[in-house]
Amino acid sequence: MPDRGGGPSGPRIRVGRPSRRVRTLLMTLGVLAVLAMLFVMFSGFWTDWLWYRSVHYSSVFTTTLWTKIGLFFAFGAVMAVAVGVNIWLAHRLRPPLSAMSMEQQSLDRYRMGIAPFKKWALIAITAVIGLIAGASASGEWRTWLQWVNGVPFGQKDPQFGMDVAFYAFDLPWYRFLLSFGFACAVLCLVAAALTHYLYGGLRVTSPGSRATAAATGHLSVLLGIFVSLKAIAYWLDRYGLAVKSTGLKSADNWAGMRYVDAHAYLPAKTILFFIAAICAVLFFATLWRRTWQLPVIGFGLMVLSAILIGGLYPAIVQKFQVQPNEASKEAPYIKRNIKATRDAYDIRDSEVMPYKGDYKPAGKEDSRRLRDDADTTASMRLLDPNVVSPAFQQQQQVRAYYQFPSTLDVDRYKDKGGAEQDTVIGLRELNIAGIPDHNWINDHFKYTHGYGAVSAKGTETADGGGPKYSESDLPTKGQLVGPYQQRVYYGEKTSQYSIVGGPQKELDYSDDSGEKSYRYTGKSGVNLSNPINRAAYAVAFGEPQILYSGAIGDGSRILYNRTPKERVEAVAPWLTIDGDAYPAVIKGRIQWIVDAYTTSNGYPYASRTTLGDTTADSLTDGQRAVVAQQNQVNYIRNSVKATVDAYDGSVKLYQWDEKDPVLKTWMKSFPGTVKKKADISPQLKEHLRYPQDLFKVQRQLLTTYHVTEPGTFYSGSERWQVPSDPTTKSGNAVPPYYLSMKMPDQKDQAFSLTTTFTPNKKDNLGAFMAVDANAMSPDYGRIRLLKLPAQTPVPGPQLAQSKFNSDPTIANELNILKRGDSEIEYGNLLTVPLDGGLLYVEPVYLRGAGTNYPLLKKVLVSYGDNKPVLEDSLEDALDVVFGKKAPSTGTKPPGGETGQQPPANQTVQQALSDAEKAYEDGEKALERKDLAGYDAAKKRLKAALDRAAKASEEAKSAGKGNKSGG
């Protein structure tokens, strides 16, 4: 018990030391807390290492890790040593404390307080500063690797004659070193000044000299270093003018030198460099002169020069030399910008061809020729992958724990005859939200994978307007791809982790005979048989069950990072990943194909673009991802094609652009991670295509940079814009469409990616753009632009849609379709150049009352000044629009034959026969789980029974009439 006593101030309580047992307990708890924190840190590191080793990209992990560690310790040590030495030196140069002023007496308390801890205080301050500096430097690992491994571009900028690699790889590193040097100089200056002040070397309120000679010399040297760095900054700023973003009224993101940069800012930066260098020498000279008079004057002159030479003079040049004749003055620099931008975005070879766009048939023979040409010019893809996903979901989902993406993909497959056809494809992926009973075992052990690829012909539909499947059912069957591994363990919708291969069996799929079980046999994922691994993942995932669950045993493997985008980003963190991976069945395996880009923000004179804004369109609003969000770049190449196996998750990177210096630089940094282009198999190459995101970036640049003449570029009179999507009310840009078609200079159809342009702030058509998207084609990547004459307005997508909607006949027929609670949905509005004119084709889908998916019911077609038509099929619509046949005299109700009136001689027996056939068809459709077919058969059955009843009544009435007549 503590002693208690009395005194003048009352009773005192003396608290004794904790007992030995309590001290031991506290120490044990402290040690355990430290060990727990260390294990948490270890778990993150260890699980990352295990994952990279499991995908055979451990070199990426180690190269990145050692680079970060090296930069952390190198720059952290430099910063810590620099600050520590300056604090030590300021302390060493402290004056003797004899006559104490009031200022020094007040500081004496602080000196006495830290005197016993000076060494530890110095270590603590330098350690904290070093940690912060090291952490900041480790984030520059990409900049360091590019500087060390940079490969020349083989192109020089027109102003300084430096290789583009200097701006892309060297200048960013030099700028980082400069910013680090500034930070180091400022921290050293502040630390030294505070130390000098604390120990009397600097005085603020004391009479006499404000600084000792030693303090003056020390701080002057630090100020001289700072001004020297400023001189270097002025010199680097000269080169920075070539990559500086500036404004030009005809190009918002215009970059590179302009007239005022070359004739005002460039000489100003050079003059300021020499002034700063002289000012730095004056600061260093203070070591001998022991006065700040000349350095302060020099520094003041430098600041004044920066204002007058670096700010005022360029403004005068811009106002009085450039603005009166800006187009002429800027012409040479605009020309540089146009060439650099077209090179940097790989649009320099885009061909602009004049196209009339308003061809009018001369007579019947001409119309028949156009009708025949319409069949060979393009394979009209009526099945819109952005609309038919609900049909896949309704007809092919089979179980609630499966799902299809909201936007399906377009690919090419060969039919039995070897002919290539556009195909809409989607994978039946796992839907964790559809699991009937949620618990840890079900979510992570039993329901682990999706099953099968479902595909449909892009140019045809089944009876009733649904997709005409070429691969369907569960397990999938068809003649398009042959036998293949159908299990989908890795997919765009598969975001949760699964533990497979152990004692707990998985649900494979269900059919009429019941559930089928399965045990994973792939080598993907990380083995959990090791207790350390289990403990690490239990901590990393916050799932303690992983550590002790009996469902985990020999052979158990944990699968995570399961989306194709995540896996490619992880193994190649230096790549920018396309927003849309797509599946293809290749050599009996489902492979996700991922397009990846190398980018740079340091291409001289090339205009910048923000990838997130440029790649956004009407489909990126909740349907497909946007690439790279707010990344600003001014150089991009689709240099890598990557694949991710849907079963075992294996990732392969293939070099696609063999000339790209940025990719070569990264291949030097991470040797062995990217396979050569020659390693791409012919079967894989058949499914490679031109990526949409790159195409969208290029089309945005081509709205301005299709012009190559500086005067026209400056005026902006030829500027285009990407039209908004007329099939939606979002107001966002129309997405590009994959379509097999031929341009006017092509003999055969080619798988292409297409888009349209309208003149700036107008709705008539300005141009049509197509790029050869077939990787097997020698013309792959060739961009063709058909430029329409400005004096002959041709309707653009918005006007074409308005033309459809405002036609009285079409509007009436669509209103008939929409009776009741039915809804109309428009598919992709396809634009096809045809014999000097433009053909617009748009599928019309109907979502009937009680139907959860749209069915193709009509096709809209328009050509030139011809009256737009709405028919049941594309063939009929083309026949009508080109005058081969007369338009239909009315719109049939949805359901094909459902609304057809029976012939006058229809008998009861015929109607009952039709009813029996419809019933049999419905039963067969139900067995196939074809809900659309079953629904159509039910309607046919009802219609047949109604006809039978009507025929029976007519027969009775006829019989009564005969009796009366008799």
GROMACS .gro file of N, CA and C in nm, residues 733-814:
model
  246
  733ALA      N    1  -2.156   1.015  -7.684
  733ALA     CA    2  -2.107   0.987  -7.818
  733ALA      C    3  -2.155   0.851  -7.867
  734VAL      N    4  -2.175   0.842  -7.999
  734VAL     CA    5  -2.214   0.715  -8.059
  734VAL      C    6  -2.096   0.619  -8.050
  735PRO      N    7  -2.116   0.495  -8.011
  735PRO     CA    8  -2.003   0.401  -8.004
  735PRO      C    9  -1.964   0.356  -8.144
  736PRO      N   10  -1.838   0.316  -8.164
  736PRO     CA   11  -1.800   0.258  -8.292
  736PRO      C   12  -1.857   0.117  -8.304
  737TYR      N   13  -1.876   0.069  -8.427
  737TYR     CA   14  -1.936  -0.061  -8.450
  737TYR      C   15  -1.843  -0.149  -8.532
  738TYR      N   16  -1.833  -0.276  -8.490
  738TYR     CA   17  -1.764  -0.376  -8.572
  738TYR      C   18  -1.860  -0.423  -8.681
  739LEU      N   19  -1.811  -0.429  -8.804
  739LEU     CA   20  -1.897  -0.464  -8.915
  739LEU      C   21  -1.811  -0.515  -9.030
  740SER      N   22  -1.852  -0.625  -9.091
  740SER     CA   23  -1.784  -0.674  -9.210
  740SER      C   24  -1.839  -0.598  -9.330
  741MET      N   25  -1.754  -0.519  -9.395
  741MET     CA   26  -1.799  -0.434  -9.504
  741MET      C   27  -1.680  -0.401  -9.594
  742LYS      N   28  -1.708  -0.338  -9.705
  742LYS     CA   29  -1.599  -0.295  -9.793
  742LYS      C   30  -1.614  -0.146  -9.823
  743MET      N   31  -1.501  -0.078  -9.820
  743MET     CA   32  -1.496   0.063  -9.856
  743MET      C   33  -1.487   0.074 -10.008
  744PRO      N   34  -1.508   0.194 -10.063
  744PRO     CA   35  -1.510   0.207 -10.209
  744PRO      C   36  -1.385   0.155 -10.279
  745ASP      N   37  -1.268   0.159 -10.214
  745ASP     CA   38  -1.146   0.113 -10.280
  745ASP      C   39  -1.114  -0.033 -10.251
  746GLN      N   40  -1.206  -0.106 -10.183
  746GLN     CA   41  -1.183  -0.246 -10.151
  746GLN      C   42  -1.267  -0.335 -10.242
  747LYS      N   43  -1.210  -0.452 -10.273
  747LYS     CA   44  -1.280  -0.546 -10.360
  747LYS      C   45  -1.369  -0.641 -10.280
  748ASP      N   46  -1.326  -0.674 -10.158
  748ASP     CA   47  -1.400  -0.769 -10.076
  748ASP      C   48  -1.430  -0.707  -9.940
  749GLN      N   49  -1.527  -0.770  -9.874
  749GLN     CA   50  -1.559  -0.725  -9.739
  749GLN      C   51  -1.442  -0.753  -9.644
  750ALA      N   52  -1.425  -0.662  -9.547
  750ALA     CA   53  -1.322  -0.678  -9.444
  750ALA      C   54  -1.385  -0.649  -9.309
  751PHE      N   55  -1.345  -0.725  -9.209
  751PHE     CA   56  -1.394  -0.701  -9.074
  751PHE      C   57  -1.340  -0.565  -9.030
  752SER      N   58  -1.428  -0.470  -9.004
  752SER     CA   59  -1.388  -0.332  -8.982
  752SER      C   60  -1.451  -0.275  -8.857
  753LEU      N   61  -1.391  -0.167  -8.810
  753LEU     CA   62  -1.446  -0.088  -8.701
  753LEU      C   63  -1.481   0.048  -8.761
  754THR      N   64  -1.605   0.090  -8.745
  754THR     CA   65  -1.653   0.207  -8.818
  754THR      C   66  -1.713   0.311  -8.726
  755THR      N   67  -1.716   0.434  -8.776
  755THR     CA   68  -1.780   0.544  -8.704
  755THR      C   69  -1.812   0.655  -8.803
  756THR      N   70  -1.887   0.753  -8.757
  756THR     CA   71  -1.923   0.868  -8.841
  756THR      C   72  -1.881   0.997  -8.773
  757PHE      N   73  -1.867   1.103  -8.854
  757PHE     CA   74  -1.839   1.237  -8.803
  757PHE      C   75  -1.943   1.332  -8.860
  758THR      N   76  -1.972   1.436  -8.785
  758THR     CA   77  -2.055   1.546  -8.835
  758THR      C   78  -1.974   1.674  -8.827
  759PRO      N   79  -2.001   1.772  -8.914
  759PRO     CA   80  -1.932   1.901  -8.901
  759PRO      C   81  -1.959   1.962  -8.764
  760ASN      N   82  -1.866   2.044  -8.718
  760ASN     CA   83  -1.878   2.103  -8.585
  760ASN      C   84  -2.010   2.176  -8.568
  761LYS      N   85  -2.088   2.135  -8.468
  761LYS     CA   86  -2.215   2.197  -8.431
  761LYS      C   87  -2.321   2.183  -8.540
  762LYS      N   88  -2.310   2.077  -8.621
  762LYS     CA   89  -2.411   2.049  -8.722
  762LYS      C   90  -2.447   1.901  -8.717
  763ASP      N   91  -2.561   1.865  -8.778
  763ASP     CA   92  -2.607   1.726  -8.774
  763ASP      C   93  -2.597   1.655  -8.907
  764ASN      N   94  -2.554   1.726  -9.013
  764ASN     CA   95  -2.533   1.655  -9.138
  764ASN      C   96  -2.401   1.579  -9.133
  765LEU      N   97  -2.384   1.482  -9.221
  765LEU     CA   98  -2.268   1.394  -9.217
  765LEU      C   99  -2.145   1.466  -9.272
  766GLY      N  100  -2.035   1.461  -9.196
  766GLY     CA  101  -1.910   1.522  -9.240
  766GLY      C  102  -1.815   1.422  -9.299
  767ALA      N  103  -1.810   1.302  -9.239
  767ALA     CA  104  -1.717   1.200  -9.287
  767ALA      C  105  -1.757   1.065  -9.230
  768PHE      N  106  -1.705   0.962  -9.293
  768PHE     CA  107  -1.722   0.824  -9.246
  768PHE      C  108  -1.583   0.765  -9.231
  769MET      N  109  -1.560   0.696  -9.120
  769MET     CA  110  -1.428   0.642  -9.088
  769MET      C  111  -1.437   0.493  -9.067
  770ALA      N  112  -1.342   0.421  -9.123
  770ALA     CA  113  -1.334   0.276  -9.103
  770ALA      C  114  -1.188   0.236  -9.093
  771VAL      N  115  -1.160   0.141  -9.006
  771VAL     CA  116  -1.026   0.086  -8.995
  771VAL      C  117  -1.035  -0.065  -9.013
  772ASP      N  118  -0.941  -0.121  -9.086
  772ASP     CA  119  -0.937  -0.266  -9.106
  772ASP      C  120  -0.903  -0.331  -8.971
  773ALA      N  121  -0.999  -0.403  -8.915
  773ALA     CA  122  -0.984  -0.457  -8.779
  773ALA      C  123  -0.941  -0.602  -8.776
  774ASN      N  124  -0.923  -0.665  -8.890
  774ASN     CA  125  -0.887  -0.806  -8.896
  774ASN      C  126  -0.736  -0.822  -8.886
  775ALA      N  127  -0.689  -0.884  -8.778
  775ALA     CA  128  -0.546  -0.898  -8.757
  775ALA      C  129  -0.478  -0.986  -8.861
  776MET      N  130  -0.555  -1.067  -8.933
  776MET     CA  131  -0.498  -1.153  -9.038
  776MET      C  132  -0.479  -1.077  -9.169
  777SER      N  133  -0.536  -0.957  -9.178
  777SER     CA  134  -0.531  -0.881  -9.302
  777SER      C  135  -0.400  -0.804  -9.314
  778PRO      N  136  -0.342  -0.798  -9.435
  778PRO     CA  137  -0.221  -0.715  -9.453
  778PRO      C  138  -0.250  -0.566  -9.435
  779ASP      N  139  -0.377  -0.527  -9.445
  779ASP     CA  140  -0.415  -0.387  -9.426
  779ASP      C  141  -0.460  -0.357  -9.284
  780TYR      N  142  -0.431  -0.447  -9.189
  780TYR     CA  143  -0.474  -0.426  -9.051
  780TYR      C  144  -0.425  -0.289  -9.002
  781GLY      N  145  -0.519  -0.215  -8.942
  781GLY     CA  146  -0.485  -0.084  -8.887
  781GLY      C  147  -0.489   0.030  -8.986
  782ARG      N  148  -0.521   0.000  -9.111
  782ARG     CA  149  -0.527   0.107  -9.212
  782ARG      C  150  -0.656   0.186  -9.193
  783ILE      N  151  -0.642   0.317  -9.176
  783ILE     CA  152  -0.756   0.405  -9.151
  783ILE      C  153  -0.797   0.473  -9.281
  784ARG      N  154  -0.925   0.459  -9.314
  784ARG     CA  155  -0.980   0.524  -9.433
  784ARG      C  156  -1.087   0.623  -9.390
  785LEU      N  157  -1.084   0.742  -9.447
  785LEU     CA  158  -1.181   0.846  -9.418
  785LEU      C  159  -1.248   0.890  -9.547
  786LEU      N  160  -1.380   0.881  -9.550
  786LEU     CA  161  -1.456   0.932  -9.663
  786LEU      C  162  -1.510   1.069  -9.625
  787LYS      N  163  -1.461   1.171  -9.692
  787LYS     CA  164  -1.500   1.308  -9.659
  787LYS      C  165  -1.611   1.352  -9.753
  788LEU      N  166  -1.722   1.396  -9.696
  788LEU     CA  167  -1.836   1.437  -9.776
  788LEU      C  168  -1.831   1.587  -9.805
  789PRO      N  169  -1.882   1.628  -9.920
  789PRO     CA  170  -1.875   1.771  -9.956
  789PRO      C  171  -1.962   1.856  -9.865
  790ALA      N  172  -1.909   1.970  -9.825
  790ALA     CA  173  -1.982   2.057  -9.734
  790ALA      C  174  -2.102   2.122  -9.803
  791GLN      N  175  -2.090   2.142  -9.934
  791GLN     CA  176  -2.198   2.211 -10.005
  791GLN      C  177  -2.317   2.121 -10.036
  792THR      N  178  -2.305   1.991 -10.014
  792THR     CA  179  -2.415   1.897 -10.039
  792THR      C  180  -2.448   1.826  -9.908
  793PRO      N  181  -2.536   1.884  -9.827
  793PRO     CA  182  -2.565   1.823  -9.696
  793PRO      C  183  -2.621   1.682  -9.710
  794VAL      N  184  -2.561   1.589  -9.640
  794VAL     CA  185  -2.607   1.450  -9.634
  794VAL      C  186  -2.646   1.423  -9.489
  795PRO      N  187  -2.761   1.364  -9.464
  795PRO     CA  188  -2.804   1.344  -9.325
  795PRO      C  189  -2.703   1.263  -9.243
  796GLY      N  190  -2.673   1.312  -9.122
  796GLY     CA  191  -2.593   1.236  -9.028
  796GLY      C  192  -2.681   1.143  -8.946
  797PRO      N  193  -2.624   1.072  -8.848
  797PRO     CA  194  -2.703   0.976  -8.770
  797PRO      C  195  -2.826   1.036  -8.705
  798GLN      N  196  -2.814   1.155  -8.647
  798GLN     CA  197  -2.929   1.218  -8.581
  798GLN      C  198  -3.039   1.249  -8.682
  799LEU      N  199  -3.002   1.304  -8.798
  799LEU     CA  200  -3.101   1.338  -8.900
  799LEU      C  201  -3.161   1.212  -8.961
  800ALA      N  202  -3.078   1.106  -8.975
  800ALA     CA  203  -3.131   0.980  -9.028
  800ALA      C  204  -3.234   0.921  -8.933
  801GLN      N  205  -3.206   0.929  -8.802
  801GLN     CA  206  -3.302   0.879  -8.704
  801GLN      C  207  -3.429   0.964  -8.705
  802SER      N  208  -3.412   1.094  -8.719
  802SER     CA  209  -3.529   1.182  -8.726
  802SER      C  210  -3.612   1.152  -8.851
  803LYS      N  211  -3.543   1.120  -8.959
  803LYS     CA  212  -3.613   1.085  -9.083
  803LYS      C  213  -3.698   0.960  -9.064
  804PHE      N  214  -3.644   0.862  -8.994
  804PHE     CA  215  -3.721   0.741  -8.963
  804PHE      C  216  -3.842   0.775  -8.876
  805ASN      N  217  -3.817   0.852  -8.771
  805ASN     CA  218  -3.922   0.877  -8.672
  805ASN      C  219  -4.034   0.967  -8.726
  806SER      N  220  -4.001   1.055  -8.821
  806SER     CA  221  -4.100   1.150  -8.870
  806SER      C  222  -4.180   1.100  -8.988
  807ASP      N  223  -4.141   0.986  -9.044
  807ASP     CA  224  -4.218   0.933  -9.157
  807ASP      C  225  -4.354   0.884  -9.106
  808PRO      N  226  -4.465   0.933  -9.164
  808PRO     CA  227  -4.598   0.898  -9.110
  808PRO      C  228  -4.627   0.748  -9.114
  809THR      N  229  -4.590   0.683  -9.226
  809THR     CA  230  -4.617   0.539  -9.237
  809THR      C  231  -4.541   0.461  -9.131
  810ILE      N  232  -4.412   0.494  -9.116
  810ILE     CA  233  -4.329   0.424  -9.016
  810ILE      C  234  -4.381   0.453  -8.876
  811ALA      N  235  -4.413   0.578  -8.849
  811ALA     CA  236  -4.462   0.614  -8.715
  811ALA      C  237  -4.590   0.538  -8.683
  812ASN      N  238  -4.678   0.525  -8.781
  812ASN     CA  239  -4.804   0.453  -8.760
  812ASN      C  240  -4.779   0.306  -8.730
  813GLU      N  241  -4.690   0.245  -8.808
  813GLU     CA  242  -4.661   0.103  -8.787
  813GLU      C  243  -4.594   0.079  -8.652
  814LEU      N  244  -4.504   0.169  -8.613
  814LEU     CA  245  -4.440   0.154  -8.482
  814LEU      C  246  -4.541   0.172  -8.370
   0.00000   0.00000   0.00000
